[in-house]
XYZ file of C-alpha atoms in Angstrom:
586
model
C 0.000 0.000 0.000
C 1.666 3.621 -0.906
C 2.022 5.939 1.917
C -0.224 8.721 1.815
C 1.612 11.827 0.893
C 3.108 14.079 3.724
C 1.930 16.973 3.119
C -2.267 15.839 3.167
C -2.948 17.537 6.318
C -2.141 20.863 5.000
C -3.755 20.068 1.570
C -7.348 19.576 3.949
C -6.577 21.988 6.293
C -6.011 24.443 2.812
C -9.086 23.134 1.571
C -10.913 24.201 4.570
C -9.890 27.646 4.152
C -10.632 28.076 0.766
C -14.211 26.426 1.707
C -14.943 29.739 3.772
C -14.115 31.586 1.162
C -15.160 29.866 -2.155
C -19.083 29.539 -1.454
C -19.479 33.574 -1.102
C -17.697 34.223 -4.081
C -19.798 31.367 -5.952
C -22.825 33.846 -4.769
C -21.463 36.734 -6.230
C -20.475 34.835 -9.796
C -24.465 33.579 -9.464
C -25.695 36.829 -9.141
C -23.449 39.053 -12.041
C -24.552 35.813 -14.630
C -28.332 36.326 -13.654
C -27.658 40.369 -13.916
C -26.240 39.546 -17.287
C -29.321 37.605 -18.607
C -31.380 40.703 -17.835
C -28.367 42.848 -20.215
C -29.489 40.009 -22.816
C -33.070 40.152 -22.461
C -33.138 43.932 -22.356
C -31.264 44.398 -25.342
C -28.946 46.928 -22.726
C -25.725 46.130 -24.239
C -26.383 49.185 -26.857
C -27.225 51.414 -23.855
C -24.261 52.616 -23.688
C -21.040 51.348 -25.695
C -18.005 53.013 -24.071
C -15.614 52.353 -21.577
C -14.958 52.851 -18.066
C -17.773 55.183 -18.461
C -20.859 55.241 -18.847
C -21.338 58.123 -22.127
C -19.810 61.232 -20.603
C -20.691 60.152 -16.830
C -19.677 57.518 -14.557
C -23.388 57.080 -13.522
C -25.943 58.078 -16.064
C -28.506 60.309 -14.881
C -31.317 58.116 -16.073
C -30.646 55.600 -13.665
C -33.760 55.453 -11.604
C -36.236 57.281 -14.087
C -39.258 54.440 -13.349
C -41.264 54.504 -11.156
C -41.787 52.516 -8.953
C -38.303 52.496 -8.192
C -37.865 48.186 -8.422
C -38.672 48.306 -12.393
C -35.165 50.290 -13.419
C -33.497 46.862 -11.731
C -35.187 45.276 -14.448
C -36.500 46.799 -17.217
C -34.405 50.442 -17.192
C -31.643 49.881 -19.960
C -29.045 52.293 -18.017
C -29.463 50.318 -15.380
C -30.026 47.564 -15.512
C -26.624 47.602 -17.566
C -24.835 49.705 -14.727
C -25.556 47.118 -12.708
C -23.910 44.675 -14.569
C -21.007 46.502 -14.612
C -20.339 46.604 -10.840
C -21.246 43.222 -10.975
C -18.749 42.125 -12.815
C -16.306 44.316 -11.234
C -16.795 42.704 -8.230
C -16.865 39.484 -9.544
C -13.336 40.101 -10.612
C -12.015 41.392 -7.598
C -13.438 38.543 -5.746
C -11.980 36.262 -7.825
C -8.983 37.847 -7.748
C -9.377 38.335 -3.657
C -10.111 34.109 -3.420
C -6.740 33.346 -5.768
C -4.880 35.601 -3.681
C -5.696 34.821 -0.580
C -4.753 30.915 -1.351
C -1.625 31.517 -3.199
C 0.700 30.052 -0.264
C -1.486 27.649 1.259
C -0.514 23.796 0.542
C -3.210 22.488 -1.388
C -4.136 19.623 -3.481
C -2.737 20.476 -7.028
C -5.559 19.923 -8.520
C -7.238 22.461 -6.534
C -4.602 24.493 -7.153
C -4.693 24.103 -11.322
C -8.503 25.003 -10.194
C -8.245 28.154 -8.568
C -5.841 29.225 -12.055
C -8.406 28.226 -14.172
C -10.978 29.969 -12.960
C -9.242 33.298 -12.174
C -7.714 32.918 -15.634
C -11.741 32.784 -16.950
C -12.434 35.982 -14.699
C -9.922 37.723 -16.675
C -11.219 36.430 -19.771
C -14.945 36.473 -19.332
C -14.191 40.462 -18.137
C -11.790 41.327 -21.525
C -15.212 39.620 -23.905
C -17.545 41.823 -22.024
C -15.126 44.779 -22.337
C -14.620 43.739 -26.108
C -18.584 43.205 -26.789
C -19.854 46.290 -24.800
C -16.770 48.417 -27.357
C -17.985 46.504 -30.254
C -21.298 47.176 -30.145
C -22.710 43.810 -29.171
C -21.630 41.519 -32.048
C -23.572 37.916 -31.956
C -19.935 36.367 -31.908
C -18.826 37.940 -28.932
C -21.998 38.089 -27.054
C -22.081 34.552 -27.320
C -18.735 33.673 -26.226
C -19.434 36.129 -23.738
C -22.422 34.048 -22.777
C -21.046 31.041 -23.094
C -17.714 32.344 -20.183
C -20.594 33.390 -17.704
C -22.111 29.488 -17.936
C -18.183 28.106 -17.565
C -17.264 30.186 -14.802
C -19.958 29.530 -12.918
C -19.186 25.866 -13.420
C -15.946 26.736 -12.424
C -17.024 28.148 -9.040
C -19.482 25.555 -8.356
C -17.120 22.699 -9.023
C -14.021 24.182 -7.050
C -17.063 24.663 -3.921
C -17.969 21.153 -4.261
C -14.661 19.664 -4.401
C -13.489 21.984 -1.089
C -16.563 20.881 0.297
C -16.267 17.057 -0.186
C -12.676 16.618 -2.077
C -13.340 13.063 -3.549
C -10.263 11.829 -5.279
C -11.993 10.542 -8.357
C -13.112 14.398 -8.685
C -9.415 14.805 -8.077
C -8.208 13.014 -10.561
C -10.412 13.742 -12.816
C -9.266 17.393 -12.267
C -6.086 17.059 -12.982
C -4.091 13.789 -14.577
C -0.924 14.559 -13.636
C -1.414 14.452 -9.686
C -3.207 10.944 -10.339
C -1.020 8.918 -8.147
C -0.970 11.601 -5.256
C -4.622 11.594 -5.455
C -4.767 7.616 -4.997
C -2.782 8.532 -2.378
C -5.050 10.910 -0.295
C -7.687 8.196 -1.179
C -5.851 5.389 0.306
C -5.586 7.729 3.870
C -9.158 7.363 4.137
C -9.359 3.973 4.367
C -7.816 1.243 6.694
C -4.485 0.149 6.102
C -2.835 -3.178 7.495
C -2.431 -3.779 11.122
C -1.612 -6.507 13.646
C -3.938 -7.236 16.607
C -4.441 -9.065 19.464
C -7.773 -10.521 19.606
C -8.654 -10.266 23.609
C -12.759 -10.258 23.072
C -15.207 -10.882 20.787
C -18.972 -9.531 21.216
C -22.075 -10.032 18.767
C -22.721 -6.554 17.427
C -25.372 -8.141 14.702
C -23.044 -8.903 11.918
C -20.052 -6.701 13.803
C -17.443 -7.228 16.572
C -14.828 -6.098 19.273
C -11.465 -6.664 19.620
C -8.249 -4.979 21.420
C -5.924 -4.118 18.486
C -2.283 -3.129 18.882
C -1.677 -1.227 15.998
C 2.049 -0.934 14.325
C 2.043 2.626 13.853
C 1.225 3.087 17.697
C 4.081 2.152 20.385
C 3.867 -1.835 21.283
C 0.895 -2.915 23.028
C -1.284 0.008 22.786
C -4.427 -1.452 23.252
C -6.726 0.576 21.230
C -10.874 -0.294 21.292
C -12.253 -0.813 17.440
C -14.699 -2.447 15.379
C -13.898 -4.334 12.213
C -15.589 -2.588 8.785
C -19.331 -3.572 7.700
C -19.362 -5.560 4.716
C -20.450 -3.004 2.628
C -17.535 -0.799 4.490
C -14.808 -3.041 2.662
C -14.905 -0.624 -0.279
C -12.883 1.546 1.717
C -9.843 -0.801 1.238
C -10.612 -3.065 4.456
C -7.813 -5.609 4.900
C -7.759 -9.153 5.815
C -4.448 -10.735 7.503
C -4.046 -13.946 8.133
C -1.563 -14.800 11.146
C -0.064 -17.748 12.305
C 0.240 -18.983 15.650
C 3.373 -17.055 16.799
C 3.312 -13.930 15.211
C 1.737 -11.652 12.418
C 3.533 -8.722 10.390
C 2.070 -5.716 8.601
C 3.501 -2.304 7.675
C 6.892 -3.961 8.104
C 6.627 -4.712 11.799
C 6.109 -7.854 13.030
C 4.165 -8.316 17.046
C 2.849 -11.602 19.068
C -0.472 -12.651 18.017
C -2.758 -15.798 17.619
C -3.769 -17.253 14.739
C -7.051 -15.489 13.328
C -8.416 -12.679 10.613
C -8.389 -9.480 11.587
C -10.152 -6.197 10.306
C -9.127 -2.980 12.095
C -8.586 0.663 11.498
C -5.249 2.304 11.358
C -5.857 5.726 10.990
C -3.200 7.459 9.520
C -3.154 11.373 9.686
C -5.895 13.763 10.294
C -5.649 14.214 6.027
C -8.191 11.305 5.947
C -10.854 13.447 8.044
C -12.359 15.025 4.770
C -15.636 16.540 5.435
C -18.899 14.047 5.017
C -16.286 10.922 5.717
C -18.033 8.612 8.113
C -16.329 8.973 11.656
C -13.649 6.487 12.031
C -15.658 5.294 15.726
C -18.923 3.494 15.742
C -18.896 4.134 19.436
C -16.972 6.494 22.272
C -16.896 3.779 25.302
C -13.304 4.330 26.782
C -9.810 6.812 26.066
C -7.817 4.199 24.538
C -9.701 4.385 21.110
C -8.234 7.772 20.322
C -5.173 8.310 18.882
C -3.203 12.367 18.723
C -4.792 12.548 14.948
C -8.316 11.934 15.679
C -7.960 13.870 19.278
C -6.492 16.905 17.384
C -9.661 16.261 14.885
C -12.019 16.075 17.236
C -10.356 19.588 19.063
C -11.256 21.262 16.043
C -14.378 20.371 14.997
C -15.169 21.369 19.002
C -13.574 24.668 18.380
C -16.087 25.078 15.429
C -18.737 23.813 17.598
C -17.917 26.436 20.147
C -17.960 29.280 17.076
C -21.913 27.938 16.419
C -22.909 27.962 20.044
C -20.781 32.076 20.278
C -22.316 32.898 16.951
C -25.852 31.804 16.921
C -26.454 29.466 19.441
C -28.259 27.139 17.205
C -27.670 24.824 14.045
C -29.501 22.200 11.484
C -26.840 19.869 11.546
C -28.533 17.332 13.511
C -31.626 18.160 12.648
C -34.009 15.432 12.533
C -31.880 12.624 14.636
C -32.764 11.536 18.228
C -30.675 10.872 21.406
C -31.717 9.147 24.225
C -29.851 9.279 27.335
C -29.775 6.115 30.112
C -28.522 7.475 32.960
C -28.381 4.618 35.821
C -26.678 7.307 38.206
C -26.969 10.991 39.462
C -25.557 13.388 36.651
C -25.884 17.233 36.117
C -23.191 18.309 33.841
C -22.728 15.385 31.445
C -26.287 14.666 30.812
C -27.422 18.378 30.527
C -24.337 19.400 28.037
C -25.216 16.557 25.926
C -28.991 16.808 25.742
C -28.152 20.658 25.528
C -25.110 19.683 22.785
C -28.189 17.984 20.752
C -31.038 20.593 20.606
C -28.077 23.322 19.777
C -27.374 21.118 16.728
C -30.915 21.028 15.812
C -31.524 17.230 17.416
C -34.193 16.089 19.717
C -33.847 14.320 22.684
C -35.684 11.324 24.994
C -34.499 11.074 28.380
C -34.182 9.068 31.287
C -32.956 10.882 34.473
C -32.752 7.788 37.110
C -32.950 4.675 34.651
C -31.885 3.047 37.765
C -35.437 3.709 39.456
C -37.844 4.982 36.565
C -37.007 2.251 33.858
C -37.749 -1.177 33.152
C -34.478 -2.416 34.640
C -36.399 -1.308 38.149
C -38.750 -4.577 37.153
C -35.275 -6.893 36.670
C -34.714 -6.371 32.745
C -31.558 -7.145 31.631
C -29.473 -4.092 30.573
C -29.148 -5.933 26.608
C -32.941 -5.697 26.593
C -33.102 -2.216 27.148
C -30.574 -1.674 24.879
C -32.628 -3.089 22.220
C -35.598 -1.831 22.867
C -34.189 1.757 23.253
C -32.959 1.844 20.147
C -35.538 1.358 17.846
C -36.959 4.967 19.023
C -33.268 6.650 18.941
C -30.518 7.497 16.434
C -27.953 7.230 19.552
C -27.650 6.733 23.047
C -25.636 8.368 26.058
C -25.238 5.784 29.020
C -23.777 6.012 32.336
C -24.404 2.670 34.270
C -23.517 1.804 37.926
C -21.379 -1.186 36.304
C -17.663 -1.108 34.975
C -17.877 -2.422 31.440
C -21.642 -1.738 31.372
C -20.917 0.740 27.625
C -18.843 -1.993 26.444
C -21.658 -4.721 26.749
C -24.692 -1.639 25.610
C -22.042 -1.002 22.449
C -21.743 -5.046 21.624
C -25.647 -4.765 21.817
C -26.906 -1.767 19.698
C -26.389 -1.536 16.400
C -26.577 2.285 16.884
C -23.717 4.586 18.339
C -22.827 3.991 22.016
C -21.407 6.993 24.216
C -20.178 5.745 27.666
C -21.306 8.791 29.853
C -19.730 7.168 32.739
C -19.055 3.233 33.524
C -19.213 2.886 37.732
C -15.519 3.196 38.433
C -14.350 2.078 34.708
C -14.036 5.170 32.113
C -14.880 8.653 31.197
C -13.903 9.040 27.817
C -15.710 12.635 26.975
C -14.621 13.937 30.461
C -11.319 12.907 29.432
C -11.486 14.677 25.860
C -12.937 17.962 27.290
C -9.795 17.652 30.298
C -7.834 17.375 27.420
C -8.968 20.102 25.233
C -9.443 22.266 28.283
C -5.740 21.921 28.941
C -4.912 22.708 26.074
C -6.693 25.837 25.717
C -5.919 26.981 29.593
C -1.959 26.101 28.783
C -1.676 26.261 25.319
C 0.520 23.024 25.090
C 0.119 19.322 26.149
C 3.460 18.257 25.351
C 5.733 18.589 28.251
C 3.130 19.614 30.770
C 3.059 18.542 34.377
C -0.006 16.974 35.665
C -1.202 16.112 39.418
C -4.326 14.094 40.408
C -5.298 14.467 43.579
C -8.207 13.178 45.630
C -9.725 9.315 44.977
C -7.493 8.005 42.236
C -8.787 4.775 42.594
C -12.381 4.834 42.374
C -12.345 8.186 39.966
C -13.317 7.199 36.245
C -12.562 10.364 35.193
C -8.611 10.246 36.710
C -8.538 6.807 34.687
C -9.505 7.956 31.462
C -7.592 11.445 31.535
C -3.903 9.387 32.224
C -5.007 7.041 29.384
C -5.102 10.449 27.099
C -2.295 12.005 28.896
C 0.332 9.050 28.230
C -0.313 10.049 24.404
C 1.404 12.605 24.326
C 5.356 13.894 25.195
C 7.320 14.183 27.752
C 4.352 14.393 30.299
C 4.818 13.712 33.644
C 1.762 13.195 36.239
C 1.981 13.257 40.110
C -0.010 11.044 41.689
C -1.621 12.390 44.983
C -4.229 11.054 47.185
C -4.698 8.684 50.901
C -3.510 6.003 51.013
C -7.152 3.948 50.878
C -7.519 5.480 47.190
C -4.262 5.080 45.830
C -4.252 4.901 41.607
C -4.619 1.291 41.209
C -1.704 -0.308 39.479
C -3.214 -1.259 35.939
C -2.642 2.253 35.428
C 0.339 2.803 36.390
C 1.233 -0.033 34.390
C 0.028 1.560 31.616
C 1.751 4.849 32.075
C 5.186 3.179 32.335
C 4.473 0.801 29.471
C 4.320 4.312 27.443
C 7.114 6.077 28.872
C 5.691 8.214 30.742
C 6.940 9.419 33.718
C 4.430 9.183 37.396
C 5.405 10.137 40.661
C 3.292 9.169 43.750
C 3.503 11.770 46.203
C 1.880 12.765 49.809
C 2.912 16.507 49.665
C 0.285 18.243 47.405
C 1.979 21.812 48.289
C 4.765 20.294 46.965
C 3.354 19.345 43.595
C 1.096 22.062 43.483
C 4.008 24.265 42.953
C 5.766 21.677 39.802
C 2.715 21.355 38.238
C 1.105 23.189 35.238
C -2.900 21.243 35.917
C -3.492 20.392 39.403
C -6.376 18.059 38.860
C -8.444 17.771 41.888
C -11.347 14.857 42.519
C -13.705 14.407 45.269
C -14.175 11.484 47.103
C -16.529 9.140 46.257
C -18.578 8.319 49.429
C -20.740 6.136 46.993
C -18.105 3.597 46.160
C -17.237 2.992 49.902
C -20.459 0.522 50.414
C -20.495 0.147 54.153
C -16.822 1.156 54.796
C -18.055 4.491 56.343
C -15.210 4.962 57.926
C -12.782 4.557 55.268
C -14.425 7.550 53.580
C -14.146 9.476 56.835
C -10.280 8.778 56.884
C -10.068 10.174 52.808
C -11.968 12.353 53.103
C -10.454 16.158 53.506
C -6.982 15.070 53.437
C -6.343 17.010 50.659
C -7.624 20.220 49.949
C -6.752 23.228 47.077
C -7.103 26.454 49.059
C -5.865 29.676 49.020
C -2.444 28.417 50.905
C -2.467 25.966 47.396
C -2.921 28.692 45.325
C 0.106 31.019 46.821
C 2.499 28.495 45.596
C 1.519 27.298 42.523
C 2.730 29.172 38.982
C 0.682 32.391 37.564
C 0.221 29.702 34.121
C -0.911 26.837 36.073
C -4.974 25.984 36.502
C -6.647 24.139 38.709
C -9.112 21.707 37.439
C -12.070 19.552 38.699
C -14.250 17.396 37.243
C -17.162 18.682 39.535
C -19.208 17.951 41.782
C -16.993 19.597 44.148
C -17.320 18.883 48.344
C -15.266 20.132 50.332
C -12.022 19.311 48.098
C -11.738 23.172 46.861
C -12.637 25.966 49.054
C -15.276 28.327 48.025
C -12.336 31.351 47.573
C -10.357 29.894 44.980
C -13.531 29.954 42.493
C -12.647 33.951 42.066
C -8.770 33.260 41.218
C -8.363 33.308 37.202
C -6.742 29.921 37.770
C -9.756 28.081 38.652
C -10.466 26.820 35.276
C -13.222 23.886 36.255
C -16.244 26.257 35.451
C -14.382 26.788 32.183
C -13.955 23.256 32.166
C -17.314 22.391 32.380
C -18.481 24.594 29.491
C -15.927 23.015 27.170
C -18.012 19.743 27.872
C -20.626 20.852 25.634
C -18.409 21.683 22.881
C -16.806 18.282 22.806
C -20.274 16.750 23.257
C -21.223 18.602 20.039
C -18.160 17.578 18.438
C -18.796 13.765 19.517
C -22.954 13.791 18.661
C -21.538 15.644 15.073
C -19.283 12.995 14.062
C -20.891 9.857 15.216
C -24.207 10.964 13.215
C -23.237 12.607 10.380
C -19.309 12.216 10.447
C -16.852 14.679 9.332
């Protein structure tokens, strides 16, 4: 399989850009072509056959004579041919303004040869009108000129489509000579080899799960994905056989057993090309992203954040349905999403204690609910009381899957919109120093967060918290099968002043049972204050994933470091971003 070109990301980030620009312009071409039917129809060519001007004047004096004033737009000849004029004036400098404006961006070359053609047929299409209008509206030239308004219109509309949707057939049918750099781009999209580790499979109707470890990720990066539908195989879905002791692909060669595998292997964020299905069927824990789809999946949340600034409102969803199972407490998570979905034009059915106020009240089995719940919705957002609860709901539905919240499991959109917040609050999340404080043990949302954190470099994370909710080991087993660095310490002043995020978590009286007095000894041991605040660094933030207790005094909220309101707010941007991509993709 040929490597996909490396400079696609800037060719779809370029395309992007010229997007914004392309579709106004298109307007503008629209409107001069239908301004120079009514020249045709109303014979206004011979109005006036000199140029720049107009006779003697720049504006001739006739040029709202009838009354009422809306019939000179149409029927007056000065007019009507005046208009046409600044028209195409400003069809020409928007032209002009588009090619400009993209000159240095790397872009496709067939977008490129594109853009030249079609400024190249403003120029011309504006030297045949010249030459008609000076001429005095020979049948030749009117009808080449004619003919230049119809193929620069086609111009416009086909470089807005192909910005729009850049399919490499249109591609290559654009341009021959970038044929194989087109194929290219094309094979990005799809899935390319990879070895994996089968550890599970689950029925998902004529789909399944398995951990992967993917050879363009570090060794044993367990990564959740589904294998392709049938009808998905198109998209260059490959089949590997592997032997009993090992299997190779992309050159590397890693452990396995002996079965077929199908899995993604995404390659760069160049394959995220706008109406491309999402490369997820389901969000159920951190491990499924990789730094290209994160970074995605930040900017498509930074344009959600523009529509909810902007407007507050889109169609984008419009006409899906989300149902949300929530089988404990939630305030933030389930209002951002069902808030995420009406801003994008969705509806939503809800549950607020499935726990109580559902069927599973009566014994039914959380797979029956599953089922039954989706034949009224398009997706569903779950939090369960039960670790692994999303995974079994996601091997269940044949519709997309959020995990909300898994008992003490994963968090996978708190994690994303820690992440992202991070990232806007530091502007960096290479090299950053992280603590999490509080219960590290039971907290699903510490879990998922180190899963994203050990994805990136150089990162190093303290670990604080009593000794009754110490971070369990599987994670920091993970961290130091990535490299990353992890630190357990019982001196938060101390990390408080390293750190760039101190993370703080409450802890969770609800995961104690009947061990009262275990809680009693957590809780308050650890506690961001003011005294917190004095020594940590004018950059730094503190975070939380909220509810708060006791964990944060009430002072610190007025500090511009307390970023976990912030925080909180970026949830329904991300939640946006997710509901977005799973429904309609990119």
């Amino acid at each position: 399989m040929p490597e996909p070109p490396s400079d696609t990301v800037a060719w779809v980030r370029g395309a992007a850009k010229i997007r914004r620009l392309a579709i106004p312009v298109s307007f503008v071409v629209g409107i001069t072509a239908i301004s120079g039917a009514f020249v045709a129809g109303n014979d206004a060519g011979h109005a006036f056959n000199t140029f720049p001007k107009m006779g003697d004047t720049w504006i001739p004096e006739d040029i709202l004579s009838m009354e009422p004033i809306m019939r000179n737009f149409f029927e007056n000849t000065a007019t009507v041919q005046f208009d046409h004029r600044i028209l195409a004036t400003a069809t020409l400098l928007s032209i002009s303004g588009l090619w400009w404006a993209t000159r240095k961006l790397d872009i496709h070359p067939a977008i490129r040869s594109l853009l030249g053609s079609t400024m190249g047929m403003a120029a011309l299409q504006v030297t045949l009108g010249i030459s008609t209008l000076l001429s005095y509206v020979p049948v030749s030239l009117g009808s080449a000129h004619q003919a230049g308004a119809l193929t620069l219109l086609s111009l416009m509309i086909l470089l807005s489509h192909t910005v729009r949707k850049p399919s490499p057939i249109l591609l290559k049918s654009l341009s021959s000579s970038v044929t194989r750099t087109a194929n290219a781009v094309s094979m990005s999209l799809s899935t390319s080899l990879s070895t994996c580790t089968a550890q599970r499979v689950v029925p998902k109707s004529a789909k399944c799960y398995r951990e992967c470890s993917y050879t363009n990720f570090t060794p044993n990066q367990s990564v959740l994905s589904k294998p392709l539908h049938s009808n998905d195989r198109a998209l260059s879905s490959l089949s590997l056989t592997m032997n009993s002791s090992k299997c190779q692909g992309n050159g590397k060669i890693l452990r396995s057993g002996g079965f077929q595998c199908h899995a993604l292997d995404i390659k760069s964020p160049s394959s995220f090309l706008a109406g491309e299905k999402f490369q997820l069927d389901d969000v159920i824990e951190a491990q499924q992203f990789d730094l290209d789809i994160l970074n995605a999946i930040f900017e498509v949340a930074r344009e959600m954040e523009n529509i909810e600034k902007r407007s507050g409102q889109s169609e984008i969803l419009k006409g899906y349905l989300m149902s949300t199972l929530f089988y404990e407490p939630s305030t933030r998570t389930r209002l951002s999403f069902e808030s995420a979905m009406k801003r994008l034009g969705g509806e939503v059915l809800t549950t607020e204690n499935a726990r109580e106020f559902s069927s599973a009240a009566k014994g039914e089995t959380l797979e029956d609910t599953i089922r039954t719940v989706e034949g009224y919705s398009d997706i569903i957002v779950m939090r369960h009381f039960e670790s692994g609860a999303a995974r079994r709901a996601a091997g269940t539905a044949s519709i997309p899957i959020i995990n909300a919240g898994d008992g003490p499991g994963q968090h996978p959109t708190q994690a994303l919109l820690d992440v992202y917040t991070i990232e806007r609050e530091i502007g960096k999340l290479d090299g950053i120093k992280v603590g999490l404080v509080g219960d590290l043990a039971n907290g699903r949302t510490v879990r998922s967060l180190a899963y994203l954190l050990a994805k990136y470099r150089d990162v190093k994370i303290y670990l604080v918290s009593p000794d009754v909710v110490k971070m369990k080991d599987d994670i920091k087993d993970y961290l130091t099968s990535k490299g990353v660095e992890w630190e357990e310490s019982a001196d938060l002043i101390e990390v408080a002043s390293k750190c760039d995020v101190v993370y703080q978590t409450r802890i969770q009286k609800e995961r104690f049972g009947e061990r009262i007095d275990l809680y009693e000894e957590a809780r308050g041991k650890y506690i961001v204050d003011r005294t917190v605040l004095g020594v940590m660094q004018k950059h730094a933030v503190v975070m939380h994933p909220l509810p708060r207790l006791d964990e944060i005094t009430v002072d610190v909220d007025a500090d511009p470091r307390a970023a976990y309101f912030r925080q909180a707010k970026n949830g329904l941007y991300i939640r946006m971003a997710l509901l977005k991509l799973l429904l309609v993709g990119w």
